[in-house]
mmCIF file of C-alpha atoms in Angstrom:
data_model
loop_
_atom_site.group_PDB
_atom_site.id
_atom_site.type_symbol
_atom_site.label_atom_id
_atom_site.label_comp_id
_atom_site.label_asym_id
_atom_site.label_seq_id
_atom_site.Cartn_x
_atom_site.Cartn_y
_atom_site.Cartn_z
ATOM 1 C CA MET A 1 -21.381 53.909 48.020
ATOM 2 C CA ALA A 2 -19.099 51.044 46.981
ATOM 3 C CA MET A 3 -19.874 49.122 43.831
ATOM 4 C CA ALA A 4 -21.444 45.691 44.307
ATOM 5 C CA ASP A 5 -18.417 43.897 42.864
ATOM 6 C CA SER A 6 -15.752 45.723 44.890
ATOM 7 C CA TRP A 7 -14.825 45.343 48.543
ATOM 8 C CA ASP A 8 -16.543 47.635 51.038
ATOM 9 C CA ASP A 9 -14.504 48.284 54.201
ATOM 10 C CA GLY A 10 -17.545 49.665 56.005
ATOM 11 C CA GLY A 11 -19.166 47.753 58.814
ATOM 12 C CA GLY A 12 -22.546 47.530 57.158
ATOM 13 C CA PRO A 13 -25.680 49.443 58.167
ATOM 14 C CA ASP A 14 -26.731 50.135 61.723
ATOM 15 C CA GLU A 15 -28.473 47.480 63.745
ATOM 16 C CA LYS A 16 -32.250 47.265 63.263
ATOM 17 C CA LEU A 17 -32.202 48.997 59.870
ATOM 18 C CA VAL A 18 -34.005 45.994 58.400
ATOM 19 C CA GLU A 19 -36.789 46.496 60.916
ATOM 20 C CA TRP A 20 -36.944 50.219 60.119
ATOM 21 C CA PHE A 21 -37.164 49.309 56.443
ATOM 22 C CA LEU A 22 -40.097 46.978 57.120
ATOM 23 C CA ASP A 23 -41.799 49.760 59.076
ATOM 24 C CA GLY A 24 -41.336 52.160 56.145
ATOM 25 C CA LYS A 25 -38.974 54.450 58.051
ATOM 26 C CA LEU A 26 -35.980 54.414 55.646
ATOM 27 C CA THR A 27 -35.304 57.210 53.191
ATOM 28 C CA GLY A 28 -33.233 54.882 50.996
ATOM 29 C CA ASN A 29 -29.848 56.503 51.666
ATOM 30 C CA GLU A 30 -28.966 54.537 54.793
ATOM 31 C CA VAL A 31 -28.055 51.331 52.989
ATOM 32 C CA ARG A 32 -26.491 50.230 49.699
ATOM 33 C CA ALA A 33 -28.903 50.075 46.760
ATOM 34 C CA ALA A 34 -28.255 46.372 46.113
ATOM 35 C CA THR A 35 -28.967 45.564 49.755
ATOM 36 C CA LEU A 36 -32.188 47.561 49.735
ATOM 37 C CA GLN A 37 -33.336 45.745 46.602
ATOM 38 C CA SER A 38 -32.606 42.413 48.271
ATOM 39 C CA TRP A 39 -34.579 43.414 51.374
ATOM 40 C CA ARG A 40 -37.517 44.258 49.131
ATOM 41 C CA ARG A 41 -37.344 40.797 47.556
ATOM 42 C CA CYS A 42 -37.265 39.245 51.032
ATOM 43 C CA GLN A 43 -40.291 41.303 52.050
ATOM 44 C CA GLU A 44 -42.172 40.210 48.924
ATOM 45 C CA ALA A 45 -41.313 36.589 49.764
ATOM 46 C CA GLY A 46 -42.978 37.031 53.153
ATOM 47 C CA LEU A 47 -39.825 36.544 55.235
ATOM 48 C CA THR A 48 -39.573 37.821 58.805
ATOM 49 C CA PRO A 49 -36.095 38.745 60.148
ATOM 50 C CA GLY A 50 -36.490 36.931 63.451
ATOM 51 C CA ALA A 51 -38.234 33.862 62.085
ATOM 52 C CA VAL A 52 -36.015 32.774 59.181
ATOM 53 C CA ARG A 53 -35.186 29.084 59.546
ATOM 54 C CA PRO A 54 -33.082 26.754 57.375
ATOM 55 C CA ARG A 55 -34.956 24.192 55.293
ATOM 56 C CA LEU A 56 -33.447 20.769 54.635
ATOM 57 C CA SER A 57 -33.579 19.464 51.072
ATOM 58 C CA GLY A 58 -35.011 16.009 50.558
ATOM 59 C CA ASP A 59 -33.350 15.394 47.203
ATOM 60 C CA LEU A 60 -29.590 15.890 46.860
ATOM 61 C CA ASP A 61 -27.713 15.002 43.680
ATOM 62 C CA PHE A 62 -24.043 14.966 44.634
ATOM 63 C CA ASP A 63 -23.237 13.711 41.127
ATOM 64 C CA CYS A 64 -24.551 16.838 39.395
ATOM 65 C CA GLY A 65 -22.126 18.692 37.157
ATOM 66 C CA VAL A 66 -21.357 21.694 39.363
ATOM 67 C CA VAL A 67 -20.608 19.512 42.403
ATOM 68 C CA ARG A 68 -18.358 17.172 40.399
ATOM 69 C CA ALA A 69 -16.544 20.197 38.986
ATOM 70 C CA ALA A 70 -16.136 21.840 42.383
ATOM 71 C CA ARG A 71 -15.092 18.820 44.435
ATOM 72 C CA PRO A 72 -11.416 18.750 43.344
ATOM 73 C CA VAL A 73 -11.254 22.544 43.664
ATOM 74 C CA PHE A 74 -12.506 22.345 47.239
ATOM 75 C CA GLU A 75 -10.069 19.556 48.053
ATOM 76 C CA ARG A 76 -7.129 21.638 46.822
ATOM 77 C CA MET A 77 -8.314 24.692 48.756
ATOM 78 C CA ARG A 78 -8.715 22.801 52.017
ATOM 79 C CA THR A 79 -5.050 23.259 52.891
ATOM 80 C CA VAL A 80 -5.007 26.855 51.598
ATOM 81 C CA ILE A 81 -7.647 28.055 54.065
ATOM 82 C CA LYS A 82 -6.516 25.840 56.954
ATOM 83 C CA ASP A 83 -6.186 27.832 60.213
ATOM 84 C CA THR A 84 -7.795 30.907 58.629
ATOM 85 C CA PRO A 85 -11.072 32.381 59.955
ATOM 86 C CA VAL A 86 -13.097 31.655 56.820
ATOM 87 C CA THR A 87 -15.581 29.080 55.579
ATOM 88 C CA MET A 88 -16.231 28.384 51.900
ATOM 89 C CA PHE A 89 -19.415 26.957 50.400
ATOM 90 C CA LEU A 90 -20.688 25.665 47.088
ATOM 91 C CA GLY A 91 -24.375 25.489 46.216
ATOM 92 C CA ASP A 92 -26.386 24.760 43.096
ATOM 93 C CA ALA A 93 -28.595 27.100 41.073
ATOM 94 C CA LYS A 94 -31.590 26.286 43.296
ATOM 95 C CA GLY A 95 -29.729 27.531 46.365
ATOM 96 C CA VAL A 96 -29.046 24.158 47.981
ATOM 97 C CA LEU A 97 -25.637 23.904 49.666
ATOM 98 C CA PHE A 98 -23.503 20.873 48.784
ATOM 99 C CA LEU A 99 -19.888 21.465 49.801
ATOM 100 C CA ARG A 100 -18.289 23.272 52.754
ATOM 101 C CA ASN A 101 -14.728 23.786 53.994
ATOM 102 C CA GLU A 102 -13.907 25.450 57.320
ATOM 103 C CA GLY A 103 -10.527 27.057 57.863
ATOM 104 C CA ASP A 104 -11.150 27.140 61.614
ATOM 105 C CA PRO A 105 -12.961 24.066 63.040
ATOM 106 C CA ALA A 106 -14.668 26.337 65.578
ATOM 107 C CA LEU A 107 -16.643 27.881 62.714
ATOM 108 C CA ARG A 108 -18.383 24.564 62.085
ATOM 109 C CA ARG A 109 -20.740 24.991 65.035
ATOM 110 C CA THR A 110 -21.507 28.582 64.033
ATOM 111 C CA MET A 111 -22.369 27.577 60.470
ATOM 112 C CA ASP A 112 -24.411 24.560 61.536
ATOM 113 C CA ALA A 113 -26.430 26.753 63.900
ATOM 114 C CA VAL A 114 -27.593 29.037 61.078
ATOM 115 C CA GLY A 115 -28.178 26.243 58.554
ATOM 116 C CA ALA A 116 -25.146 27.051 56.421
ATOM 117 C CA ALA A 117 -24.433 23.365 55.893
ATOM 118 C CA PRO A 118 -24.651 20.788 53.085
ATOM 119 C CA GLY A 119 -28.205 19.758 52.358
ATOM 120 C CA PHE A 120 -29.894 23.006 53.402
ATOM 121 C CA HIS A 121 -31.602 25.577 51.198
ATOM 122 C CA PHE A 122 -29.794 28.909 51.416
ATOM 123 C CA ALA A 123 -31.433 30.762 48.544
ATOM 124 C CA GLU A 124 -32.516 34.333 49.150
ATOM 125 C CA ALA A 125 -36.179 33.268 49.224
ATOM 126 C CA ASP A 126 -35.355 30.813 52.025
ATOM 127 C CA MET A 127 -32.767 32.573 54.202
ATOM 128 C CA GLY A 128 -33.061 36.200 53.168
ATOM 129 C CA THR A 129 -30.221 38.448 52.064
ATOM 130 C CA SER A 130 -26.862 36.651 52.084
ATOM 131 C CA ALA A 131 -23.801 36.708 49.873
ATOM 132 C CA PHE A 132 -24.622 33.282 48.455
ATOM 133 C CA GLY A 133 -28.343 33.818 47.889
ATOM 134 C CA SER A 134 -28.032 37.335 46.506
ATOM 135 C CA ALA A 135 -25.222 36.328 44.117
ATOM 136 C CA LEU A 136 -27.574 33.711 42.658
ATOM 137 C CA VAL A 137 -30.395 36.211 42.162
ATOM 138 C CA GLU A 138 -28.258 39.060 40.828
ATOM 139 C CA ARG A 139 -25.872 36.854 38.819
ATOM 140 C CA ARG A 140 -22.847 38.851 39.975
ATOM 141 C CA ILE A 141 -20.334 38.905 42.814
ATOM 142 C CA ARG A 142 -21.943 40.133 46.004
ATOM 143 C CA GLN A 143 -20.656 41.223 49.433
ATOM 144 C CA VAL A 144 -23.069 41.179 52.381
ATOM 145 C CA THR A 145 -21.739 42.630 55.627
ATOM 146 C CA GLY A 146 -23.122 42.153 59.129
ATOM 147 C CA ASN A 147 -26.451 43.962 59.460
ATOM 148 C CA GLU A 148 -27.033 43.877 55.708
ATOM 149 C CA HIS A 149 -28.277 40.331 56.278
ATOM 150 C CA PHE A 150 -32.065 40.200 56.428
ATOM 151 C CA ALA A 151 -32.158 37.377 58.980
ATOM 152 C CA GLU A 152 -31.174 38.278 62.535
ATOM 153 C CA GLU A 153 -29.195 35.041 62.932
ATOM 154 C CA LEU A 154 -26.832 35.955 60.086
ATOM 155 C CA ARG A 155 -25.925 39.481 61.177
ATOM 156 C CA GLY A 156 -22.748 38.420 62.958
ATOM 157 C CA LEU A 157 -21.310 37.263 59.623
ATOM 158 C CA THR A 158 -19.846 38.810 56.491
ATOM 159 C CA GLY A 159 -19.758 36.959 53.193
ATOM 160 C CA VAL A 160 -18.781 37.294 49.549
ATOM 161 C CA GLY A 161 -20.705 35.288 46.971
ATOM 162 C CA ALA A 162 -19.690 34.677 43.349
ATOM 163 C CA PRO A 163 -21.965 33.140 40.693
ATOM 164 C CA ILE A 164 -20.895 30.095 38.695
ATOM 165 C CA ARG A 165 -22.018 30.128 35.070
ATOM 166 C CA HIS A 166 -21.647 27.289 32.610
ATOM 167 C CA PRO A 167 -18.823 28.435 30.316
ATOM 168 C CA LEU A 168 -20.590 27.265 27.133
ATOM 169 C CA SER A 169 -24.296 27.848 27.750
ATOM 170 C CA GLY A 170 -23.930 30.791 30.165
ATOM 171 C CA ARG A 171 -26.579 29.286 32.412
ATOM 172 C CA MET A 172 -26.337 29.690 36.173
ATOM 173 C CA ASN A 173 -24.984 26.476 37.682
ATOM 174 C CA GLY A 174 -24.652 27.700 41.266
ATOM 175 C CA ALA A 175 -22.555 29.960 43.448
ATOM 176 C CA ILE A 176 -19.509 30.043 45.696
ATOM 177 C CA SER A 177 -19.566 31.844 49.036
ATOM 178 C CA VAL A 178 -16.718 32.778 51.376
ATOM 179 C CA VAL A 179 -17.924 33.633 54.889
ATOM 180 C CA CYS A 180 -16.398 34.687 58.196
ATOM 181 C CA LEU A 181 -17.335 36.496 61.398
ATOM 182 C CA LYS A 182 -17.865 40.156 60.511
ATOM 183 C CA ASP A 183 -15.054 41.321 62.835
ATOM 184 C CA THR A 184 -12.461 39.315 60.869
ATOM 185 C CA ALA A 185 -13.655 40.182 57.345
ATOM 186 C CA ASN A 186 -11.148 41.540 54.827
ATOM 187 C CA ALA A 187 -10.728 42.165 51.104
ATOM 188 C CA GLU A 188 -8.953 38.820 50.574
ATOM 189 C CA MET A 189 -12.393 37.206 50.801
ATOM 190 C CA MET A 190 -13.334 38.892 47.522
ATOM 191 C CA VAL A 191 -10.154 37.595 45.876
ATOM 192 C CA LEU A 192 -10.783 34.064 47.150
ATOM 193 C CA ALA A 193 -14.411 34.012 46.014
ATOM 194 C CA ARG A 194 -13.460 35.123 42.485
ATOM 195 C CA ARG A 195 -10.660 32.570 42.360
ATOM 196 C CA LEU A 196 -12.925 29.719 43.460
ATOM 197 C CA ALA A 197 -15.711 30.562 41.023
ATOM 198 C CA ALA A 198 -13.271 30.852 38.113
ATOM 199 C CA ALA A 199 -11.669 27.510 39.006
ATOM 200 C CA VAL A 200 -15.046 25.737 39.090
ATOM 201 C CA GLU A 201 -16.066 27.264 35.757
ATOM 202 C CA ARG A 202 -12.800 26.047 34.211
ATOM 203 C CA ARG A 203 -13.509 22.547 35.510
ATOM 204 C CA LEU A 204 -17.014 22.650 34.029
ATOM 205 C CA PHE A 205 -15.560 23.530 30.644
ATOM 206 C CA GLU A 206 -12.908 20.816 30.884
ATOM 207 C CA MET A 207 -15.546 18.218 31.776
ATOM 208 C CA VAL A 208 -17.668 19.074 28.735
ATOM 209 C CA VAL A 209 -14.736 19.178 26.349
ATOM 210 C CA GLU A 210 -13.256 15.926 27.649
ATOM 211 C CA HIS A 211 -16.582 14.132 27.371
ATOM 212 C CA GLU A 212 -17.627 15.420 23.979
ATOM 213 C CA ARG A 213 -14.213 15.079 22.380
ATOM 214 C CA ALA A 214 -13.916 11.512 23.608
ATOM 215 C CA LEU A 215 -17.296 10.711 22.065
ATOM 216 C CA MET A 216 -16.467 12.404 18.782
ATOM 217 C CA GLU A 217 -13.122 10.641 18.491
ATOM 218 C CA GLU A 218 -14.757 7.309 19.229
ATOM 219 C CA PHE A 219 -17.365 7.847 16.529
ATOM 220 C CA LEU A 220 -14.849 9.083 13.991
ATOM 221 C CA ARG A 221 -12.670 6.008 14.614
ATOM 222 C CA ALA A 222 -15.578 3.551 14.355
ATOM 223 C CA PRO A 223 -15.248 1.481 11.111
ATOM 224 C CA GLU A 224 -19.009 1.260 10.618
ATOM 225 C CA GLY A 225 -19.577 4.963 10.938
ATOM 226 C CA GLY A 226 -16.319 6.761 10.291
ATOM 227 C CA VAL A 227 -15.662 8.894 7.266
ATOM 228 C CA ALA A 228 -13.057 6.434 6.016
ATOM 229 C CA THR A 229 -14.361 3.507 3.915
ATOM 230 C CA ALA A 230 -12.750 0.718 1.904
ATOM 231 C CA SER A 231 -13.737 2.312 -1.402
ATOM 232 C CA THR A 232 -12.850 5.847 -0.402
ATOM 233 C CA PRO A 233 -9.833 5.868 1.950
ATOM 234 C CA LEU A 234 -9.812 9.139 3.815
ATOM 235 C CA ASP A 235 -8.278 10.275 7.110
ATOM 236 C CA LEU A 236 -9.288 13.533 8.649
ATOM 237 C CA CYS A 237 -6.302 15.693 9.457
ATOM 238 C CA ARG A 238 -5.789 16.910 12.997
ATOM 239 C CA CYS A 239 -7.134 20.411 12.334
ATOM 240 C CA ASP A 240 -10.318 19.039 10.729
ATOM 241 C CA ARG A 241 -10.863 16.628 13.613
ATOM 242 C CA ARG A 242 -10.417 19.434 16.117
ATOM 243 C CA ALA A 243 -12.792 21.690 14.183
ATOM 244 C CA LEU A 244 -15.473 18.977 14.122
ATOM 245 C CA GLU A 245 -14.974 18.243 17.824
ATOM 246 C CA ASP A 246 -15.284 21.904 18.801
ATOM 247 C CA ALA A 247 -18.386 22.349 16.650
ATOM 248 C CA ALA A 248 -19.997 19.256 18.208
ATOM 249 C CA VAL A 249 -19.261 20.538 21.725
ATOM 250 C CA ARG A 250 -20.936 23.855 20.935
ATOM 251 C CA LEU A 251 -23.985 22.177 19.392
ATOM 252 C CA VAL A 252 -24.454 19.868 22.385
ATOM 253 C CA ALA A 253 -24.109 22.815 24.778
ATOM 254 C CA GLN A 254 -26.886 24.695 22.926
ATOM 255 C CA GLY A 255 -29.241 21.822 23.727
ATOM 256 C CA ARG A 256 -31.453 22.211 20.645
ATOM 257 C CA ALA A 257 -31.796 21.121 17.030
ATOM 258 C CA ALA A 258 -29.425 22.914 14.661
ATOM 259 C CA VAL A 259 -27.533 22.533 11.381
ATOM 260 C CA VAL A 260 -23.991 23.820 10.827
ATOM 261 C CA LYS A 261 -21.899 23.577 7.651
ATOM 262 C CA MET A 262 -18.096 23.599 7.706
ATOM 263 C CA VAL A 263 -15.546 23.636 4.905
ATOM 264 C CA LEU A 264 -12.731 21.152 5.592
ATOM 265 C CA SER A 265 -9.099 21.689 4.656
ATOM 266 C CA ASP A 266 -9.386 19.434 1.566
ATOM 267 C CA GLY A 267 -12.280 21.498 0.207
ATOM 268 C CA ARG A 268 -15.050 19.090 1.233
ATOM 269 C CA THR A 269 -18.047 20.385 3.155
ATOM 270 C CA ALA A 270 -19.093 18.753 6.412
ATOM 271 C CA THR A 271 -22.659 19.266 7.586
ATOM 272 C CA LEU A 272 -23.272 18.773 11.319
ATOM 273 C CA VAL A 273 -26.877 18.082 12.298
ATOM 274 C CA ALA A 274 -27.833 18.296 15.991
ATOM 275 C CA GLN A 275 -31.046 16.556 17.084
ATOM 276 C CA SER A 276 -32.666 15.716 20.405
ATOM 277 C CA ILE A 277 -32.747 12.030 21.319
ATOM 278 C CA ILE A 278 -36.324 10.933 22.061
ATOM 279 C CA GLY A 279 -36.816 10.057 25.713
ATOM 280 C CA SER A 280 -33.559 11.690 26.762
ATOM 281 C CA THR A 281 -32.086 15.101 27.522
ATOM 282 C CA ALA A 282 -29.119 14.227 25.306
ATOM 283 C CA ILE A 283 -28.289 15.787 21.950
ATOM 284 C CA ALA A 284 -27.055 13.703 19.014
ATOM 285 C CA VAL A 285 -24.726 15.315 16.470
ATOM 286 C CA LYS A 286 -24.283 13.678 13.052
ATOM 287 C CA ALA A 287 -21.644 14.802 10.542
ATOM 288 C CA ARG A 288 -22.072 14.214 6.792
ATOM 289 C CA LEU A 289 -19.500 14.867 4.064
ATOM 290 C CA THR A 290 -20.354 16.236 0.620
ATOM 291 C CA ASP A 291 -20.127 12.744 -0.930
ATOM 292 C CA GLY A 292 -22.850 11.456 1.377
ATOM 293 C CA GLN A 293 -20.579 9.630 3.810
ATOM 294 C CA GLU A 294 -21.612 9.835 7.426
ATOM 295 C CA ALA A 295 -19.398 10.496 10.441
ATOM 296 C CA ARG A 296 -21.704 8.738 12.953
ATOM 297 C CA SER A 297 -23.946 10.383 15.519
ATOM 298 C CA ASN A 298 -22.510 11.848 18.685
ATOM 299 C CA GLY A 299 -24.753 11.667 21.770
ATOM 300 C CA GLY A 300 -23.988 14.248 24.393
ATOM 301 C CA GLY A 301 -25.799 14.583 27.721
ATOM 302 C CA ARG A 302 -26.574 17.942 29.159
#
């Protein structure tokens, strides 16, 4: 058996194996272990192979972090996959699809027909075993080939799904999926899925760092709250500023109250206090120096 995170050149299990599984006729050796585990989850969710139908979401937030991070990545990849027999998707941690690129326009009708389109729920509990849905559940890269799909409508496809984790908190933010007709599947799909997921995770990190560093720099520059005062002229050196910025980013990403002490290059001690802002999901970080001066609070949304 191939490992779950490596490409399997096999054509997937025989037709109707899902039905044999539901009838209790499998010994367990006819299908990959990860696939069998997924089928069991589908069975527990009450899904029926011939009656799986896409469900449209009534609440889409196209301004959520993972979509904003992925949008420029998808735009760049549009020309890369042009005229290739693949489709790429992005969905959030709840399994709702938001973005889709088709290399071959003819694939659009195929994907629409099975509900693999923006706005639809494609989690494992909704659409059964799929590369996208199973990658979300298992939190690892996942290949699903042909008849490994639980739903009958998906068995003509092969996909590779890759989870997207927030680079600071480690939380699941969503997943990428690369899909094609099973007869045209190849190992490059695995490479593309990894590449896409890594690119989105880098963008997520850049977005947090850009936002939090901009806030910290603004607060440190503010005359009413900065560490420099008329009676005690003091400029933080670049390394101290960077250290404070990085510490603030980490505290905001943790999303909870915390206290961190840091020794600055001039021997002073800076104490960073992270607190939740009442009525908000944001975290405020306040830096104090040993002489009691305050480096102004830094509000960071999560």
